XYZ file of C-alpha atoms in Angstrom:
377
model
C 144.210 -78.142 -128.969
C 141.647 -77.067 -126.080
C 143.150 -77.996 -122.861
C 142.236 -80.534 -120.347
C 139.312 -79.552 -118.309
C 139.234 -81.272 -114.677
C 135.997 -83.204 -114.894
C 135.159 -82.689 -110.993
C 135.017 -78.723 -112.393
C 132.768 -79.354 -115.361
C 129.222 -78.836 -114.946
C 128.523 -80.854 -118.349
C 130.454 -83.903 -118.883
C 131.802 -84.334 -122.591
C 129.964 -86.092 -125.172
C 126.823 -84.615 -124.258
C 124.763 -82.554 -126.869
C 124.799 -78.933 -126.886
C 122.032 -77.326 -129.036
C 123.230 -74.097 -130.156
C 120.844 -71.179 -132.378
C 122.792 -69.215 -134.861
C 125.313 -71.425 -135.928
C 126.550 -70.020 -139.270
C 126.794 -66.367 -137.775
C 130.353 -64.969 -136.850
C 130.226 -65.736 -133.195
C 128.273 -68.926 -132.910
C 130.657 -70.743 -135.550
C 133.170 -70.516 -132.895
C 131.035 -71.624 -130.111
C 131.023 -74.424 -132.309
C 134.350 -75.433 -133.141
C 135.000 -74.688 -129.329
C 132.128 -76.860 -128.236
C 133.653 -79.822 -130.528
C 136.948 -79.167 -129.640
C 136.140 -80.553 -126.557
C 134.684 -82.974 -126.911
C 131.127 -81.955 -127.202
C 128.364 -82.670 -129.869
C 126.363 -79.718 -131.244
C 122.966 -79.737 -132.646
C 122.326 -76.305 -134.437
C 119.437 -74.273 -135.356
C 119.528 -72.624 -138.571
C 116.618 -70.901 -140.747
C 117.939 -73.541 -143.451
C 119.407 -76.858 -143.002
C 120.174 -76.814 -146.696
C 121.467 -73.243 -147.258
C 123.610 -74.080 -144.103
C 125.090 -77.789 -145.592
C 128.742 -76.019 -146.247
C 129.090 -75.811 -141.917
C 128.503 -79.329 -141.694
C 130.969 -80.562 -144.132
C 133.459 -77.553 -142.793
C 132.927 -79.530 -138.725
C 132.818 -83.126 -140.160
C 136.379 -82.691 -141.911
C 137.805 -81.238 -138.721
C 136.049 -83.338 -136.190
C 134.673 -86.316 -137.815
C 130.858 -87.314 -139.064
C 128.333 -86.585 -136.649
C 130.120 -84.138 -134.308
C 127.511 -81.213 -135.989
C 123.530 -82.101 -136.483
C 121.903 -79.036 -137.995
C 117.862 -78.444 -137.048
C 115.831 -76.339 -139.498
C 113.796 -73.602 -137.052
C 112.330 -71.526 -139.768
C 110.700 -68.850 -137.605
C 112.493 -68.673 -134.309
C 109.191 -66.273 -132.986
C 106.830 -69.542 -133.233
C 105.573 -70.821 -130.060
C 107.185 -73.837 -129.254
C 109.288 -74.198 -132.204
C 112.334 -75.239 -130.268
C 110.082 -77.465 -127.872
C 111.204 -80.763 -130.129
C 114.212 -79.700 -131.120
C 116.071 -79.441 -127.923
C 114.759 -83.024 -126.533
C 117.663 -85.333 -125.905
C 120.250 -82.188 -124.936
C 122.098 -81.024 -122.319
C 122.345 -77.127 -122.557
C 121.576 -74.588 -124.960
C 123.645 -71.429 -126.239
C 121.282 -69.025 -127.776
C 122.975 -66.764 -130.554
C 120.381 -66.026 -133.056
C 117.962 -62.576 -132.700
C 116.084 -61.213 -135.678
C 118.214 -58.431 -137.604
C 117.194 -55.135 -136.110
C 115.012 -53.082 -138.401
C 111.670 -51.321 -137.455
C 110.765 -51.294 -133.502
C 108.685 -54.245 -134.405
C 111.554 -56.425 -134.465
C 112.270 -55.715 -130.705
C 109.456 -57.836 -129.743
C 110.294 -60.739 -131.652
C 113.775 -60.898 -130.593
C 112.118 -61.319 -126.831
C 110.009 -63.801 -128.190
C 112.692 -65.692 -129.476
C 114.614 -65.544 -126.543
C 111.296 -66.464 -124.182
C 110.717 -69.034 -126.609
C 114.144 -71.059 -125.615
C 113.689 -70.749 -121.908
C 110.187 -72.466 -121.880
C 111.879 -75.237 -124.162
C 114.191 -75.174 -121.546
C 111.942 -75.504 -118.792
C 110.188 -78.576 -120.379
C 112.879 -80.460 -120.846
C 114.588 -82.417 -117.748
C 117.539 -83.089 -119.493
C 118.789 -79.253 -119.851
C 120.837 -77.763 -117.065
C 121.993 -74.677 -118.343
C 121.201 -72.339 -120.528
C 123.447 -68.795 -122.233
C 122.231 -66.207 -124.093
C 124.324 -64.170 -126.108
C 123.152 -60.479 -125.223
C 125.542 -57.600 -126.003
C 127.855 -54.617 -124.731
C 124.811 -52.441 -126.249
C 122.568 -54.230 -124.051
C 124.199 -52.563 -120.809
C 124.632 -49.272 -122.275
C 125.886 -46.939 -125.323
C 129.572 -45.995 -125.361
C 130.729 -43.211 -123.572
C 133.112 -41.104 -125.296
C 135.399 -39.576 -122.734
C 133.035 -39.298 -119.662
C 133.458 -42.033 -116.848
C 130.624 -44.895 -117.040
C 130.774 -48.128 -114.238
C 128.640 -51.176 -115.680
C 127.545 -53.494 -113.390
C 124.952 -56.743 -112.903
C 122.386 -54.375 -113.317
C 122.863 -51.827 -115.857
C 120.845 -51.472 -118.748
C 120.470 -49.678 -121.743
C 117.871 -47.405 -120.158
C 118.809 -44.236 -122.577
C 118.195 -46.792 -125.950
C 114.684 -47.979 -124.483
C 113.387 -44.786 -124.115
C 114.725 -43.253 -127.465
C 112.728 -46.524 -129.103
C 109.832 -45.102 -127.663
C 109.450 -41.973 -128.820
C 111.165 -43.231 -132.566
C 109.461 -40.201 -135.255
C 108.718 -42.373 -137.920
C 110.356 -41.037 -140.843
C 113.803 -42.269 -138.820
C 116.060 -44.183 -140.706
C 118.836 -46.173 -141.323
C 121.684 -45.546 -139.160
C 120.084 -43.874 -136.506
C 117.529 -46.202 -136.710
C 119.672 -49.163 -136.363
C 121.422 -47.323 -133.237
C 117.961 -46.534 -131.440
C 116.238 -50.524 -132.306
C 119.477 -52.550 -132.011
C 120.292 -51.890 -128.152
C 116.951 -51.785 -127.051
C 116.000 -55.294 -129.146
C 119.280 -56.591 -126.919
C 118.300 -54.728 -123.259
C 114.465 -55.589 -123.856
C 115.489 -59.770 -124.450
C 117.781 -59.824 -121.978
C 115.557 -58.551 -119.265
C 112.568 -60.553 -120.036
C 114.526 -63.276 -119.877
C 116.105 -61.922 -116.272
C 111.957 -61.149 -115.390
C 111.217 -65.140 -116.759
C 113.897 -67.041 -114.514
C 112.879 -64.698 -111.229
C 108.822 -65.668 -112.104
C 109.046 -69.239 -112.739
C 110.627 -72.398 -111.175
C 113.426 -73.546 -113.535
C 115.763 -76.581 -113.293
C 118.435 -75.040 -115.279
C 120.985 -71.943 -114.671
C 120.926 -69.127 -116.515
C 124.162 -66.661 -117.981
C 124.399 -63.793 -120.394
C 127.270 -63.311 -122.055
C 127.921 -59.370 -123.300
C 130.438 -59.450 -126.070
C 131.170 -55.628 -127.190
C 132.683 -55.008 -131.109
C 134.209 -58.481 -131.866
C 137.009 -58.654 -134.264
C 139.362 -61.313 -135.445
C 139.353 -63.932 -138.035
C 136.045 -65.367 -140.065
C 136.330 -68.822 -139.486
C 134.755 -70.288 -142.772
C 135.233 -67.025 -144.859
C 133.892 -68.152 -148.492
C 130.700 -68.731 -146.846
C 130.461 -66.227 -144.261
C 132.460 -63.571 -145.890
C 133.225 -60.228 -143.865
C 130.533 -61.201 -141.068
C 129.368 -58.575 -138.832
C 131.578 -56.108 -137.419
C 134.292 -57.556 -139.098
C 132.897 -55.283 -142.085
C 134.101 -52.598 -139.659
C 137.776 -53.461 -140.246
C 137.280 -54.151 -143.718
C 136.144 -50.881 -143.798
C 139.116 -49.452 -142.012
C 141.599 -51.772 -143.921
C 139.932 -49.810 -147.262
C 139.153 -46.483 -146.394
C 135.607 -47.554 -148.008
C 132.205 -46.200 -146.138
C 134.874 -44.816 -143.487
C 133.843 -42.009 -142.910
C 130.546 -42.961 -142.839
C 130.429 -45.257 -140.051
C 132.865 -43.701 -137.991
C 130.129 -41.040 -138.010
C 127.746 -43.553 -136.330
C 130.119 -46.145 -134.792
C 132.432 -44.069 -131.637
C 135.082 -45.507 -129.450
C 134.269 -48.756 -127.958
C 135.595 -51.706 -126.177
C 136.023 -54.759 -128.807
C 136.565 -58.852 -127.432
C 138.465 -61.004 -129.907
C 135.568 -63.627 -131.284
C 137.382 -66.780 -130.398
C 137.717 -65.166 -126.547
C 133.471 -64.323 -126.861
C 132.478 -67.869 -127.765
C 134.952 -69.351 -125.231
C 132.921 -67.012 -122.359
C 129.906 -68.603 -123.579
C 131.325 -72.348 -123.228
C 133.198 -71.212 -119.876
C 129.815 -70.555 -118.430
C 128.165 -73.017 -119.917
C 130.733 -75.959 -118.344
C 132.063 -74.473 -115.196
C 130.577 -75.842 -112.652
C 131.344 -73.533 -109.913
C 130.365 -70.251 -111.474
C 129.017 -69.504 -107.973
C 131.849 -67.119 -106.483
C 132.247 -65.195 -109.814
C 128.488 -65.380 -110.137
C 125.704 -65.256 -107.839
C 123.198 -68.180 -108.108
C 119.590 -68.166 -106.981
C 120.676 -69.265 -104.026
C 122.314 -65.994 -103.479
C 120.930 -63.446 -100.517
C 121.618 -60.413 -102.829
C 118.853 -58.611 -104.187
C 117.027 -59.491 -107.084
C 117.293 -56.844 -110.024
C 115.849 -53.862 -109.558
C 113.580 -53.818 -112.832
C 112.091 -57.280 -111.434
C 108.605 -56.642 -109.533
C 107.810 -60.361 -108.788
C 107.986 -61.803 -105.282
C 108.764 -65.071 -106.413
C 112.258 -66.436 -106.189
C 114.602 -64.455 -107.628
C 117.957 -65.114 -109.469
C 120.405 -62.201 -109.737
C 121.659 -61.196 -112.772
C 124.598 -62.996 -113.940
C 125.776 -61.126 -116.649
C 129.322 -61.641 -118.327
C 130.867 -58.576 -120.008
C 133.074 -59.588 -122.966
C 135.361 -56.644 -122.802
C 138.708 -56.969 -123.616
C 140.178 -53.982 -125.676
C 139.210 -50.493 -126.423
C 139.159 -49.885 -130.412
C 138.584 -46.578 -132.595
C 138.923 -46.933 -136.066
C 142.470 -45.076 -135.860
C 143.480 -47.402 -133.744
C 143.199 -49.632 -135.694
C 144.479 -48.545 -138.879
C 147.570 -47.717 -136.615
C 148.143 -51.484 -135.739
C 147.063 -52.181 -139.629
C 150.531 -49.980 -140.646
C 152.986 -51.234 -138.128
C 151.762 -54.718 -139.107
C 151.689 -54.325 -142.972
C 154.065 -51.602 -143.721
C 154.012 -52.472 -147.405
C 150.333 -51.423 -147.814
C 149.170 -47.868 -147.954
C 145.985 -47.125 -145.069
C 143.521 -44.571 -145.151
C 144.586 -41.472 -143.111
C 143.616 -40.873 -139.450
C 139.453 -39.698 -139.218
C 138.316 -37.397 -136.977
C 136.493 -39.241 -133.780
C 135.349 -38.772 -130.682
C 137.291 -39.540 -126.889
C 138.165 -42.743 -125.458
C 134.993 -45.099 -124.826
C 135.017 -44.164 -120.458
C 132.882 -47.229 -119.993
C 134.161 -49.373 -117.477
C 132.723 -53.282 -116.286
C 133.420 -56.232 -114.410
C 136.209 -58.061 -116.947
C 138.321 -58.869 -114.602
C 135.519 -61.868 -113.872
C 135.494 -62.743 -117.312
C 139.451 -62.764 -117.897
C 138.960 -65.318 -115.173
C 136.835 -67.426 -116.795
C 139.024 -67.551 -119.891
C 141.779 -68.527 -117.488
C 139.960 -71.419 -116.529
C 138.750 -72.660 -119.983
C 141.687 -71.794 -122.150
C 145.010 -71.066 -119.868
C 144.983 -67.543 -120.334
C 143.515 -64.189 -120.331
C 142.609 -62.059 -123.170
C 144.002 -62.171 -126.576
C 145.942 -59.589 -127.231
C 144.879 -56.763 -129.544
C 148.295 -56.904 -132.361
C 147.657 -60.563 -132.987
C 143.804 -60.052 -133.239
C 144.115 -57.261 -135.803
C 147.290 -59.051 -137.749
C 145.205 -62.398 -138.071
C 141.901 -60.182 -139.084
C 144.148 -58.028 -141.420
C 145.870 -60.644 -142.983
C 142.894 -62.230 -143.638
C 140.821 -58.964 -145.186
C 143.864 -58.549 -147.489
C 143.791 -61.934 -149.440
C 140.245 -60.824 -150.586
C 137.966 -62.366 -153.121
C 140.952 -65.599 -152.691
C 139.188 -66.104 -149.025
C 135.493 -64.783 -149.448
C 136.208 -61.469 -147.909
């Protein structure tokens, strides 16, 4: 059970409607359940309201009929598509970004991001609004060397490598040149949108790095997202393979990233954690306006270094009946380093406690990967 929230700290009082993008993906189910869990009502945007009935009747069994509306947004890059969608809400969480592919994509994940804040700013009733960016947004790992992150670092090394993309490039290194620069390009033209224009809303980005943990409606979603990446390492299959493309990082467990988005989405004095526009600092440095300005408020979801042998380690002290693939050769430590003390804070305030810790991430994930085809996985 989510715990009791003082209402004089809660920015948005329960019952209100929440329209989240993305619902059926790995992180914004569980902004979901945590949204409901509280209270809240959730009206989601899917590509498909009928390819996306099974989340509906997953919510409604938990939390009763009409505790999860689902909104058909076929093409999230339309102008004003959300426009009627949002009317009648409180706040939006914004999840969804076109899969990275070609460099073309990287506009139309901007687009789709610019395309919530003006439904934002023309509707009165909103007062805040999150965007789920991402670790890869701020910067690439760093294997072994030292690397601070901070409210204004970006993926600078990603945006220029898009640039000068030879086009015969291809699929992993493809992937790792279009994916951080799609997430670093949205994330500042929204920063560049909230400085230029006069919104009545606040604005947070939440930076979740390699989540792990438990699918939470596996027959439908099966080994979502980088959750393939312990499958992977649970198997020994396509090991080698993405280790060769995916180094050292920091991972968040997923229930901890969607609480960071509802923690900044309800707390009403995110002020001393996180500058508001009210702020004297500076306004960020790749902003050229001389409008008013809001400072980045960026929320790194870091919580626990991971490398694939670190994770097969856990996998043998936790299932010592099963046989793991053998250590792989990879690179140093991830030396990346950001603000998650700030964050751990935030998950004080909306769950009771900090992080969750890495054994009973990996033992609920594992357990989970190794009852197969019986769960969807």
């Amino acid at each position: 059970m989510a715990p009791q929230l003082d209402k004089e700290d809660v920015a948005i009082p329960a019952g209100a409607t929440v329209f989240v993008t993305g619902v059926n993906g790995l992180v914004g189910s569980y902004i979901v359940d945590e949204l409901l869990a509280r209270g809240y009502k959730v009206r989601g945007a899917v590509r498909s309201v009928e390819k996306s009935a099974w989340l509906v009747a997953y919510f409604e069994e938990k939390y009763g009929e009409g505790t999860l509306e689902l909104v058909e947004v076929p093409d999230f890059t339309v102008e004003r598509c959300y426009h009627d969608v949002v009317k009648g809400t409180a706040a939006i969480i914004h999840t969804a970004s076109p899969l990275s592919g070609s460099p073309s994509t990287i506009p139309l994940a901007t687009t789709s991001s610019l395309n919530i804040l003006r439904a934002a700013s023309a509707t009165p009733s909103i007062t805040r609004v999150i965007l789920t960016s991402s670790s890869l947004a701020a910067s690439y790992a760093s294997p072994g060397v030292s690397k601070t992150l901070g409210q204004e670092t970006y993926n600078d090394e990603a945006l220029s490598l898009v640039e000068h993309l030879p086009a015969s490039t291809s699929g992993s290194d493809l992937w790792r040149a279009v994916y951080p620069a799609l997430k670093a390009s949205s994330e500042k033209a929204c920063w560049t949108y909230m400085a230029e224009e006069k919104t009545g809303f606040e604005f947070y980005a939440v930076l979740p790095s390699v989540c792990f943990g438990a699918v939470l409606v596996p027959p439908h979603q099966g080994p979502a997202s980088t959750i393939a990446w312990a499958k992977a390492a649970w198997s020994g299959e396509n090991l080698h393979a993405l280790a060769s493309v995916v180094p050292p990082q920091w991972s968040v467990p997923v229930r901890d990233a969607a609480l960071l988005h509802v923690a900044a989405l309800l707390k009403r004095e995110c002020v001393p954690l996180f500058p508001s526009s009210s702020s004297s600092s500076p306004p960020p440095s790749f902003v050229t306006t001389n409008a008013h300005s809001l400072p980045p408020q960026r929320i790194f979801a870091f919580a626990h270094r991971f490398s694939f042998n670190s994770l097969i380690a856990s996998y043998r002290a936790l299932f010592p009946d099963r046989e793991f693939p053998a250590d792989i050769e990879e690179e140093a430590e991830d030396g990346c380093e950001a603000p998650r003390g700030e964050a751990e804070e935030l998950l004080r305030w909306v769950k009771g406690s900090g992080w969750d810790g890495w054994e009973g991430m990996v033992g609920e994930m594992g357990g989970q990967i190794g009852r197969g085809r019986s769960e969807g996985m």
